[in-house]
Amino acid sequence: VSGFDEHIAHVDMDAFFVEVERRRRPGLRGRAVVVGGLGNRGVVASASYEARRRGVRSAMPIVHARRLCPHADFLPPDHTAYREASGEVFAVLRSFTPVVEPLSVDEAFLDVSGLRLHYPGPAEVGEAIRTVLREQTGLPASVGMATSKLIAKLASDEAKPDGMVVVAAGEETAFLHPKEVGALWGVGEATLARLAELGAVTIGDLAELPADLLQRRLGASLGMHLARLARADDPRPVSTETEAKSLSVEATYEQDLTDPDRIEGELLRHADRLASRLRRAGLRGRTVHLKVRLGDFTTVTRSHTLRTPTDTAHVLYRAAKALFDRTSARGRPVRLLGLGMEGLEAASAPRQLDLEGAGWDEVERAVDRIRDRFGGGAVGPARLGGEAGGEPG
Ligand SMILES: [Mg+2]
């Protein structure tokens, strides 16, 4: 009798933002629904499977989605509601096991080996997780169960929507090898092109290439990483620790910045990028750091600790602006601007009501001012509302 070999679960909520909207507006069930920025420059954050069947995808421009699926219901994102629903989801997951590693607001790895005395096998655990999520939160989830994170994640993709796939121990490469190399973590456009040159279209093709060839062509670290993954060699444990201790973005300017509006625009762009990286990593941070290097190469840093952790651009922007005002940089040429965040925690961690989220209008006005001045490309308005922090599954 097999034990609990397939002990890693990847749980991924289906069309999470859409399903949260449907939970409070049942009239949306069964219809094509798209959540995203509704302006001309907005992007799709989440699409129901009815809309996906018409070709609508996450991160697609909303105008494109409207062409593909003109009869869909288009809704603006309500990130407060999604965060609350995320808290409910993670409470259910942690009721099964404390060994939960959040990947984003609606996605996590669980190590369920501690449940071996309570369930006949991993498949029963996976179905129980789906059932309890449905009962407690009213939301559908897909689950992949496997011997490694790599295979569990790919299995949940295959299970979508509202299903479960268990890849039995010993079947990993048979499951993995027919898939395209782009399904592996770490394979972006550039790597995909280089692998195509080597004749690797499927992961099975990749597994046949010698590791030293991959290392020569892709670099030692990525080459070894892919050679291992292609053989389903992924020993990473489910980790409850948040690996990143800090995240930051910075830019050095070819010409020193002197225009205060331009500097504000750069702070806003940094806040937007940092917030979207936090959301992608499923993190919030508490301490905001600003680094300013002046034209004479002196560097000034300032930091501020928020009352509640955040992952939103407008809170980061407001903090960055206040920190900038606390430096002596105003009116002097600025060579480098950096914005960072420390005190990171999983976005799913419980938190108090976020009072710092108020004042959003003020930022929208600032965005408009900057866009008027520097053109539409200066600021990404769709990303500012948080839509880019959408979920693919
Ligand atoms: Mg999902």
JSON list of N, CA and C in Angstrom, two decimals, residues 9 11 88-100 110-116 118-119 122-136 143:
[
{"chain": "A", "resi": 9, "resn": "ALA", "atom": "N", "xyz": [0.58, 19.44, -1.81]},
{"chain": "A", "resi": 9, "resn": "ALA", "atom": "CA", "xyz": [-0.63, 19.93, -2.48]},
{"chain": "A", "resi": 9, "resn": "ALA", "atom": "C", "xyz": [-0.38, 21.34, -2.98]},
{"chain": "A", "resi": 11, "resn": "VAL", "atom": "N", "xyz": [-2.75, 24.29, -4.05]},
{"chain": "A", "resi": 11, "resn": "VAL", "atom": "CA", "xyz": [-4.15, 24.70, -4.06]},
{"chain": "A", "resi": 11, "resn": "VAL", "atom": "C", "xyz": [-4.23, 26.05, -4.76]},
{"chain": "A", "resi": 88, "resn": "GLU", "atom": "N", "xyz": [-10.07, 34.25, 4.37]},
{"chain": "A", "resi": 88, "resn": "GLU", "atom": "CA", "xyz": [-10.95, 33.10, 4.62]},
{"chain": "A", "resi": 88, "resn": "GLU", "atom": "C", "xyz": [-10.33, 31.82, 4.04]},
{"chain": "A", "resi": 89, "resn": "VAL", "atom": "N", "xyz": [-9.81, 31.94, 2.81]},
{"chain": "A", "resi": 89, "resn": "VAL", "atom": "CA", "xyz": [-9.21, 30.78, 2.14]},
{"chain": "A", "resi": 89, "resn": "VAL", "atom": "C", "xyz": [-8.03, 30.24, 2.96]},
{"chain": "A", "resi": 90, "resn": "PHE", "atom": "N", "xyz": [-7.15, 31.15, 3.40]},
{"chain": "A", "resi": 90, "resn": "PHE", "atom": "CA", "xyz": [-5.97, 30.68, 4.13]},
{"chain": "A", "resi": 90, "resn": "PHE", "atom": "C", "xyz": [-6.33, 30.15, 5.51]},
{"chain": "A", "resi": 91, "resn": "ALA", "atom": "N", "xyz": [-7.41, 30.65, 6.10]},
{"chain": "A", "resi": 91, "resn": "ALA", "atom": "CA", "xyz": [-7.86, 30.08, 7.38]},
{"chain": "A", "resi": 91, "resn": "ALA", "atom": "C", "xyz": [-8.27, 28.62, 7.18]},
{"chain": "A", "resi": 92, "resn": "VAL", "atom": "N", "xyz": [-8.95, 28.34, 6.07]},
{"chain": "A", "resi": 92, "resn": "VAL", "atom": "CA", "xyz": [-9.32, 26.94, 5.78]},
{"chain": "A", "resi": 92, "resn": "VAL", "atom": "C", "xyz": [-8.07, 26.10, 5.57]},
{"chain": "A", "resi": 93, "resn": "LEU", "atom": "N", "xyz": [-7.13, 26.60, 4.76]},
{"chain": "A", "resi": 93, "resn": "LEU", "atom": "CA", "xyz": [-5.93, 25.81, 4.48]},
{"chain": "A", "resi": 93, "resn": "LEU", "atom": "C", "xyz": [-5.17, 25.51, 5.77]},
{"chain": "A", "resi": 94, "resn": "ARG", "atom": "N", "xyz": [-5.07, 26.52, 6.67]},
{"chain": "A", "resi": 94, "resn": "ARG", "atom": "CA", "xyz": [-4.32, 26.31, 7.91]},
{"chain": "A", "resi": 94, "resn": "ARG", "atom": "C", "xyz": [-5.09, 25.45, 8.90]},
{"chain": "A", "resi": 95, "resn": "SER", "atom": "N", "xyz": [-6.38, 25.23, 8.65]},
{"chain": "A", "resi": 95, "resn": "SER", "atom": "CA", "xyz": [-7.11, 24.29, 9.51]},
{"chain": "A", "resi": 95, "resn": "SER", "atom": "C", "xyz": [-6.75, 22.84, 9.16]},
{"chain": "A", "resi": 96, "resn": "PHE", "atom": "N", "xyz": [-6.16, 22.62, 7.98]},
{"chain": "A", "resi": 96, "resn": "PHE", "atom": "CA", "xyz": [-5.68, 21.29, 7.62]},
{"chain": "A", "resi": 96, "resn": "PHE", "atom": "C", "xyz": [-4.28, 21.04, 8.16]},
{"chain": "A", "resi": 97, "resn": "THR", "atom": "N", "xyz": [-3.41, 22.02, 7.95]},
{"chain": "A", "resi": 97, "resn": "THR", "atom": "CA", "xyz": [-2.02, 21.87, 8.39]},
{"chain": "A", "resi": 97, "resn": "THR", "atom": "C", "xyz": [-1.40, 23.26, 8.56]},
{"chain": "A", "resi": 98, "resn": "PRO", "atom": "N", "xyz": [-0.48, 23.39, 9.52]},
{"chain": "A", "resi": 98, "resn": "PRO", "atom": "CA", "xyz": [0.22, 24.67, 9.62]},
{"chain": "A", "resi": 98, "resn": "PRO", "atom": "C", "xyz": [1.28, 24.85, 8.53]},
{"chain": "A", "resi": 99, "resn": "VAL", "atom": "N", "xyz": [1.58, 23.77, 7.80]},
{"chain": "A", "resi": 99, "resn": "VAL", "atom": "CA", "xyz": [2.66, 23.86, 6.81]},
{"chain": "A", "resi": 99, "resn": "VAL", "atom": "C", "xyz": [2.08, 24.37, 5.48]},
{"chain": "A", "resi": 100, "resn": "VAL", "atom": "N", "xyz": [1.84, 25.67, 5.44]},
{"chain": "A", "resi": 100, "resn": "VAL", "atom": "CA", "xyz": [1.23, 26.34, 4.29]},
{"chain": "A", "resi": 100, "resn": "VAL", "atom": "C", "xyz": [2.21, 27.39, 3.80]},
{"chain": "A", "resi": 110, "resn": "LEU", "atom": "N", "xyz": [0.86, 23.20, 0.27]},
{"chain": "A", "resi": 110, "resn": "LEU", "atom": "CA", "xyz": [0.68, 22.61, 1.59]},
{"chain": "A", "resi": 110, "resn": "LEU", "atom": "C", "xyz": [1.47, 21.31, 1.63]},
{"chain": "A", "resi": 111, "resn": "ASP", "atom": "N", "xyz": [2.12, 21.04, 2.74]},
{"chain": "A", "resi": 111, "resn": "ASP", "atom": "CA", "xyz": [2.68, 19.71, 2.96]},
{"chain": "A", "resi": 111, "resn": "ASP", "atom": "C", "xyz": [1.71, 18.99, 3.88]},
{"chain": "A", "resi": 112, "resn": "VAL", "atom": "N", "xyz": [1.06, 17.95, 3.34]},
{"chain": "A", "resi": 112, "resn": "VAL", "atom": "CA", "xyz": [-0.01, 17.29, 4.09]},
{"chain": "A", "resi": 112, "resn": "VAL", "atom": "C", "xyz": [0.45, 15.98, 4.73]},
{"chain": "A", "resi": 113, "resn": "SER", "atom": "N", "xyz": [1.77, 15.76, 4.78]},
{"chain": "A", "resi": 113, "resn": "SER", "atom": "CA", "xyz": [2.21, 14.45, 5.30]},
{"chain": "A", "resi": 113, "resn": "SER", "atom": "C", "xyz": [1.80, 14.26, 6.76]},
{"chain": "A", "resi": 114, "resn": "GLY", "atom": "N", "xyz": [1.58, 15.36, 7.49]},
{"chain": "A", "resi": 114, "resn": "GLY", "atom": "CA", "xyz": [1.13, 15.23, 8.88]},
{"chain": "A", "resi": 114, "resn": "GLY", "atom": "C", "xyz": [-0.28, 14.67, 9.01]},
{"chain": "A", "resi": 115, "resn": "LEU", "atom": "N", "xyz": [-1.01, 14.55, 7.90]},
{"chain": "A", "resi": 115, "resn": "LEU", "atom": "CA", "xyz": [-2.40, 14.07, 7.97]},
{"chain": "A", "resi": 115, "resn": "LEU", "atom": "C", "xyz": [-2.52, 12.58, 7.67]},
{"chain": "A", "resi": 116, "resn": "ARG", "atom": "N", "xyz": [-1.38, 11.89, 7.60]},
{"chain": "A", "resi": 116, "resn": "ARG", "atom": "CA", "xyz": [-1.41, 10.49, 7.15]},
{"chain": "A", "resi": 116, "resn": "ARG", "atom": "C", "xyz": [-2.22, 9.59, 8.08]},
{"chain": "A", "resi": 118, "resn": "HIS", "atom": "N", "xyz": [-4.99, 10.50, 9.47]},
{"chain": "A", "resi": 118, "resn": "HIS", "atom": "CA", "xyz": [-6.40, 10.92, 9.43]},
{"chain": "A", "resi": 118, "resn": "HIS", "atom": "C", "xyz": [-7.08, 10.63, 8.11]},
{"chain": "A", "resi": 119, "resn": "TYR", "atom": "N", "xyz": [-6.32, 10.39, 7.06]},
{"chain": "A", "resi": 119, "resn": "TYR", "atom": "CA", "xyz": [-6.90, 10.17, 5.73]},
{"chain": "A", "resi": 119, "resn": "TYR", "atom": "C", "xyz": [-6.24, 8.93, 5.12]},
{"chain": "A", "resi": 122, "resn": "PRO", "atom": "N", "xyz": [-3.33, 10.81, 0.00]},
{"chain": "A", "resi": 122, "resn": "PRO", "atom": "CA", "xyz": [-3.30, 12.22, -0.40]},
{"chain": "A", "resi": 122, "resn": "PRO", "atom": "C", "xyz": [-4.52, 12.64, -1.21]},
{"chain": "A", "resi": 123, "resn": "ALA", "atom": "N", "xyz": [-5.06, 11.75, -2.04]},
{"chain": "A", "resi": 123, "resn": "ALA", "atom": "CA", "xyz": [-6.21, 12.13, -2.86]},
{"chain": "A", "resi": 123, "resn": "ALA", "atom": "C", "xyz": [-7.39, 12.53, -1.98]},
{"chain": "A", "resi": 124, "resn": "GLU", "atom": "N", "xyz": [-7.58, 11.80, -0.89]},
{"chain": "A", "resi": 124, "resn": "GLU", "atom": "CA", "xyz": [-8.69, 12.11, 0.02]},
{"chain": "A", "resi": 124, "resn": "GLU", "atom": "C", "xyz": [-8.46, 13.46, 0.71]},
{"chain": "A", "resi": 125, "resn": "VAL", "atom": "N", "xyz": [-7.19, 13.75, 1.01]},
{"chain": "A", "resi": 125, "resn": "VAL", "atom": "CA", "xyz": [-6.89, 15.07, 1.60]},
{"chain": "A", "resi": 125, "resn": "VAL", "atom": "C", "xyz": [-7.23, 16.17, 0.60]},
{"chain": "A", "resi": 126, "resn": "GLY", "atom": "N", "xyz": [-6.80, 15.99, -0.64]},
{"chain": "A", "resi": 126, "resn": "GLY", "atom": "CA", "xyz": [-7.04, 17.00, -1.67]},
{"chain": "A", "resi": 126, "resn": "GLY", "atom": "C", "xyz": [-8.53, 17.26, -1.86]},
{"chain": "A", "resi": 127, "resn": "GLU", "atom": "N", "xyz": [-9.32, 16.19, -1.90]},
{"chain": "A", "resi": 127, "resn": "GLU", "atom": "CA", "xyz": [-10.77, 16.37, -2.07]},
{"chain": "A", "resi": 127, "resn": "GLU", "atom": "C", "xyz": [-11.38, 17.04, -0.85]},
{"chain": "A", "resi": 128, "resn": "ALA", "atom": "N", "xyz": [-10.87, 16.70, 0.34]},
{"chain": "A", "resi": 128, "resn": "ALA", "atom": "CA", "xyz": [-11.39, 17.33, 1.57]},
{"chain": "A", "resi": 128, "resn": "ALA", "atom": "C", "xyz": [-11.09, 18.83, 1.56]},
{"chain": "A", "resi": 129, "resn": "ILE", "atom": "N", "xyz": [-9.91, 19.21, 1.11]},
{"chain": "A", "resi": 129, "resn": "ILE", "atom": "CA", "xyz": [-9.56, 20.63, 1.05]},
{"chain": "A", "resi": 129, "resn": "ILE", "atom": "C", "xyz": [-10.53, 21.36, 0.12]},
{"chain": "A", "resi": 130, "resn": "ARG", "atom": "N", "xyz": [-10.78, 20.77, -1.04]},
{"chain": "A", "resi": 130, "resn": "ARG", "atom": "CA", "xyz": [-11.70, 21.41, -2.00]},
{"chain": "A", "resi": 130, "resn": "ARG", "atom": "C", "xyz": [-13.11, 21.52, -1.42]},
{"chain": "A", "resi": 131, "resn": "THR", "atom": "N", "xyz": [-13.56, 20.46, -0.76]},
{"chain": "A", "resi": 131, "resn": "THR", "atom": "CA", "xyz": [-14.92, 20.46, -0.21]},
{"chain": "A", "resi": 131, "resn": "THR", "atom": "C", "xyz": [-15.06, 21.50, 0.90]},
{"chain": "A", "resi": 132, "resn": "VAL", "atom": "N", "xyz": [-14.09, 21.55, 1.81]},
{"chain": "A", "resi": 132, "resn": "VAL", "atom": "CA", "xyz": [-14.21, 22.49, 2.92]},
{"chain": "A", "resi": 132, "resn": "VAL", "atom": "C", "xyz": [-14.08, 23.93, 2.43]},
{"chain": "A", "resi": 133, "resn": "LEU", "atom": "N", "xyz": [-13.20, 24.16, 1.44]},
{"chain": "A", "resi": 133, "resn": "LEU", "atom": "CA", "xyz": [-13.12, 25.50, 0.86]},
{"chain": "A", "resi": 133, "resn": "LEU", "atom": "C", "xyz": [-14.47, 25.91, 0.30]},
{"chain": "A", "resi": 134, "resn": "ARG", "atom": "N", "xyz": [-15.11, 25.01, -0.42]},
{"chain": "A", "resi": 134, "resn": "ARG", "atom": "CA", "xyz": [-16.41, 25.29, -1.03]},
{"chain": "A", "resi": 134, "resn": "ARG", "atom": "C", "xyz": [-17.45, 25.57, 0.05]},
{"chain": "A", "resi": 135, "resn": "GLU", "atom": "N", "xyz": [-17.45, 24.74, 1.11]},
{"chain": "A", "resi": 135, "resn": "GLU", "atom": "CA", "xyz": [-18.45, 24.91, 2.17]},
{"chain": "A", "resi": 135, "resn": "GLU", "atom": "C", "xyz": [-18.22, 26.19, 2.97]},
{"chain": "A", "resi": 136, "resn": "GLN", "atom": "N", "xyz": [-16.96, 26.46, 3.31]},
{"chain": "A", "resi": 136, "resn": "GLN", "atom": "CA", "xyz": [-16.67, 27.57, 4.22]},
{"chain": "A", "resi": 136, "resn": "GLN", "atom": "C", "xyz": [-16.59, 28.92, 3.50]},
{"chain": "A", "resi": 143, "resn": "VAL", "atom": "N", "xyz": [-6.89, 21.57, -7.18]},
{"chain": "A", "resi": 143, "resn": "VAL", "atom": "CA", "xyz": [-5.80, 21.04, -6.36]},
{"chain": "A", "resi": 143, "resn": "VAL", "atom": "C", "xyz": [-4.97, 20.08, -7.18]}
]
